[in-house]
Coordinates of C-alpha atoms in Angstrom, one line a residue:
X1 CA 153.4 235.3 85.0
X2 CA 155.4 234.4 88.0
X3 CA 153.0 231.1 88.4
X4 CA 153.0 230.0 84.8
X5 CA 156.9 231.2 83.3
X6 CA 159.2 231.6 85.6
X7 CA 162.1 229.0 87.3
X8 CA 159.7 228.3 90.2
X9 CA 157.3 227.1 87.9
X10 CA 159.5 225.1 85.7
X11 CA 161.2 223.6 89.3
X12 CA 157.4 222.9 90.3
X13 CA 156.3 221.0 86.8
X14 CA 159.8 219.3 86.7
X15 CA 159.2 218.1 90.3
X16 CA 155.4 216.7 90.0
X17 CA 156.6 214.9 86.7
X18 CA 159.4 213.4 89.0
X19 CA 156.8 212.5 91.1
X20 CA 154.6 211.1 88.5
X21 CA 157.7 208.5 87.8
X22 CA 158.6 209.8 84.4
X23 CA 162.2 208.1 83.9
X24 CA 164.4 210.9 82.7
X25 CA 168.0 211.9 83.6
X26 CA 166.4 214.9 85.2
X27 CA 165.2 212.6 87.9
X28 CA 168.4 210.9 88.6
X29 CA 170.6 214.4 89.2
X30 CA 167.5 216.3 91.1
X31 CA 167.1 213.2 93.5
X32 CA 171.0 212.4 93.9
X33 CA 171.7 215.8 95.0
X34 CA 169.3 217.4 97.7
X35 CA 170.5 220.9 98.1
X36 CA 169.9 221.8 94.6
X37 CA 168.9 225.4 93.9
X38 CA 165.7 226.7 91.7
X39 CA 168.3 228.2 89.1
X40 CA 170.4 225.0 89.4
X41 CA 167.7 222.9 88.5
X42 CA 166.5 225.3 85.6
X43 CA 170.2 224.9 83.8
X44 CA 169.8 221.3 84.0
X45 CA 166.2 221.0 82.5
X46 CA 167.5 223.5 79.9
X47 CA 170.7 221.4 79.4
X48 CA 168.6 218.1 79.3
X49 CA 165.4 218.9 76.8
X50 CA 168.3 220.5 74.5
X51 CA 169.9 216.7 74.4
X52 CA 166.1 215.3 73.9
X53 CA 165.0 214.2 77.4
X54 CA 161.5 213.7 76.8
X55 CA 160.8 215.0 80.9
X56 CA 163.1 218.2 80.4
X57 CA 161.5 219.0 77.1
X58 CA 157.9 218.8 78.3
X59 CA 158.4 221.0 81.0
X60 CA 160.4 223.5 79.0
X61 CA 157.6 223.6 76.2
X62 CA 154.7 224.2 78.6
X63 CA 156.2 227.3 80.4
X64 CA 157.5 228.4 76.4
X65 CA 153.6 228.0 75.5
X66 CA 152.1 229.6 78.8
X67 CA 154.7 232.4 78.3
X68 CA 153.6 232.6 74.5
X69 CA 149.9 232.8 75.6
X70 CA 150.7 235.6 77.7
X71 CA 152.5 237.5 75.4
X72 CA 150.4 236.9 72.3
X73 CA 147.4 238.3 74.4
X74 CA 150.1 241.6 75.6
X75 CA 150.7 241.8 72.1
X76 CA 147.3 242.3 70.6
X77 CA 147.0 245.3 72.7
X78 CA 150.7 246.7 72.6
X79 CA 151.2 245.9 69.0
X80 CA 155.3 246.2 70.2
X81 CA 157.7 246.1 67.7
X82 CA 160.5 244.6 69.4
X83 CA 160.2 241.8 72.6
X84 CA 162.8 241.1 74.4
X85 CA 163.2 237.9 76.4
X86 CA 165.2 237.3 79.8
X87 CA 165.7 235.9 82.5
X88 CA 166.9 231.6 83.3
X89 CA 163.9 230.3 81.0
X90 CA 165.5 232.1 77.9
X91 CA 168.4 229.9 77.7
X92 CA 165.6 227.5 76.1
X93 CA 166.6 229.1 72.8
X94 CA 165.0 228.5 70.2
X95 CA 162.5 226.9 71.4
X96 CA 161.1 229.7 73.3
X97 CA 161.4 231.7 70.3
X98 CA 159.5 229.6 67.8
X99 CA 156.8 228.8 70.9
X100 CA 156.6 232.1 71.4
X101 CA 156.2 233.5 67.6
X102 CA 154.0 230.0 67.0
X103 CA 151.4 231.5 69.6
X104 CA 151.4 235.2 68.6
X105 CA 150.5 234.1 65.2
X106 CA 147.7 231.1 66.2
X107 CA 146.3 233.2 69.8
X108 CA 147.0 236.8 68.1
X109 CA 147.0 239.0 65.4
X110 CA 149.0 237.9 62.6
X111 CA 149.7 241.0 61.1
X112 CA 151.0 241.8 64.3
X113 CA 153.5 238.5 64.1
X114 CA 155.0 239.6 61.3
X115 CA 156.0 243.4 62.4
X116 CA 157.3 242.1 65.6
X117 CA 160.7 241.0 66.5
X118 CA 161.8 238.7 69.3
X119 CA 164.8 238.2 70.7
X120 CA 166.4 236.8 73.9
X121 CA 168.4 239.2 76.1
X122 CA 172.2 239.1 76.0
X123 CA 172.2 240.1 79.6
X124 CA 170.7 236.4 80.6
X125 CA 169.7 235.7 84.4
X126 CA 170.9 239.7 85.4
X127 CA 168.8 241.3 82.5
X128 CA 165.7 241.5 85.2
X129 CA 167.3 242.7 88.3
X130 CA 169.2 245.0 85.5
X131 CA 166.5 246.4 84.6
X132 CA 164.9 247.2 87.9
X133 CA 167.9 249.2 88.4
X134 CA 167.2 251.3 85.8
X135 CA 164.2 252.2 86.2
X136 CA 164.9 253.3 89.8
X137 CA 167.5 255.4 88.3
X138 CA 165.5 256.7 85.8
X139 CA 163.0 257.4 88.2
X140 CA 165.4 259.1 90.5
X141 CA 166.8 261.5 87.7
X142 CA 163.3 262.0 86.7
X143 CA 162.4 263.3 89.9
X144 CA 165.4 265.6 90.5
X145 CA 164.5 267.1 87.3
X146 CA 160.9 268.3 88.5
X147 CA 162.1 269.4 91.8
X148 CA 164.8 271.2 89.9
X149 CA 161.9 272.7 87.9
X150 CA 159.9 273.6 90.8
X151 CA 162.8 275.7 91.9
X152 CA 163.0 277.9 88.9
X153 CA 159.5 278.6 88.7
X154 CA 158.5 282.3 90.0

């Protein structure tokens, strides 16, 4: 997932199209400034396919459609009700959603598509590093509770 959807792989794509020559405005910010960060550069191909940069949109649509192949194929199996979206690459909008739902429905089950929901986090870039944390706490707690367990039993 990390290769194919994720900021490095949108800075990786946005960089070899740079490369390539495509003229977008992309290019012009990335190469005028060159201490940019991954995220940085995310925001900015975001900001830029939103306005119609034909670069910024091609790069956001290929990691929308590898991220829609992966969770079409999850969603075969998981048959989820409700996915839930985070992280830089969901400030695409709409565009991930519509990707997204477009693959579930052509790569998966369509009666699958229709049951489940998607929606983009409200928690943004933290909704990952958020949710890491609560797992370790729920883990934690989870844990006390057997050993508490353990020390009841006679």
């Amino acid at each position: 997932l990390e290769t194919v959807a994720s900021v490095s792989a949108l800075v990786r794509q946005t960089r070899e199209s740079i490369n390539a020559n495509v003229d977008s405005s992309v290019t012009e910010y990335i190469n005028s400034n060159n201490n940019i960060n991954p995220r940085e550069i995310s925001k900015i191909v975001i900001r830029e396919a939103k306005k119609g940069d034909k670069l910024a949109y091609r790069v956001i649509l290929a990691i929308c459609e590898s991220l829609g192949n992966i969770i079409a194929e999850l969603s075969s199996i998981l048959c989820p009700e409700l996915i839930v979206i985070g992280g830089c690459i969901s400030e695409s909008g709409d565009l991930l959603l519509n990707t997204i739902g477009q693959k579930i429905r052509s790569e998966g089950d369509v009666s699958i598509a229709d049951k489940t929901e998607i929606k983009i986090s409200q928690l943004g870039d933290q909704s990952t590093i958020l949710g890491a944390g609560r797992t370790v706490i729920n883990n934690f707690f989870q844990s006390y509770e057997r050993f508490i367990k353990q020390l009841n039993i006679k």
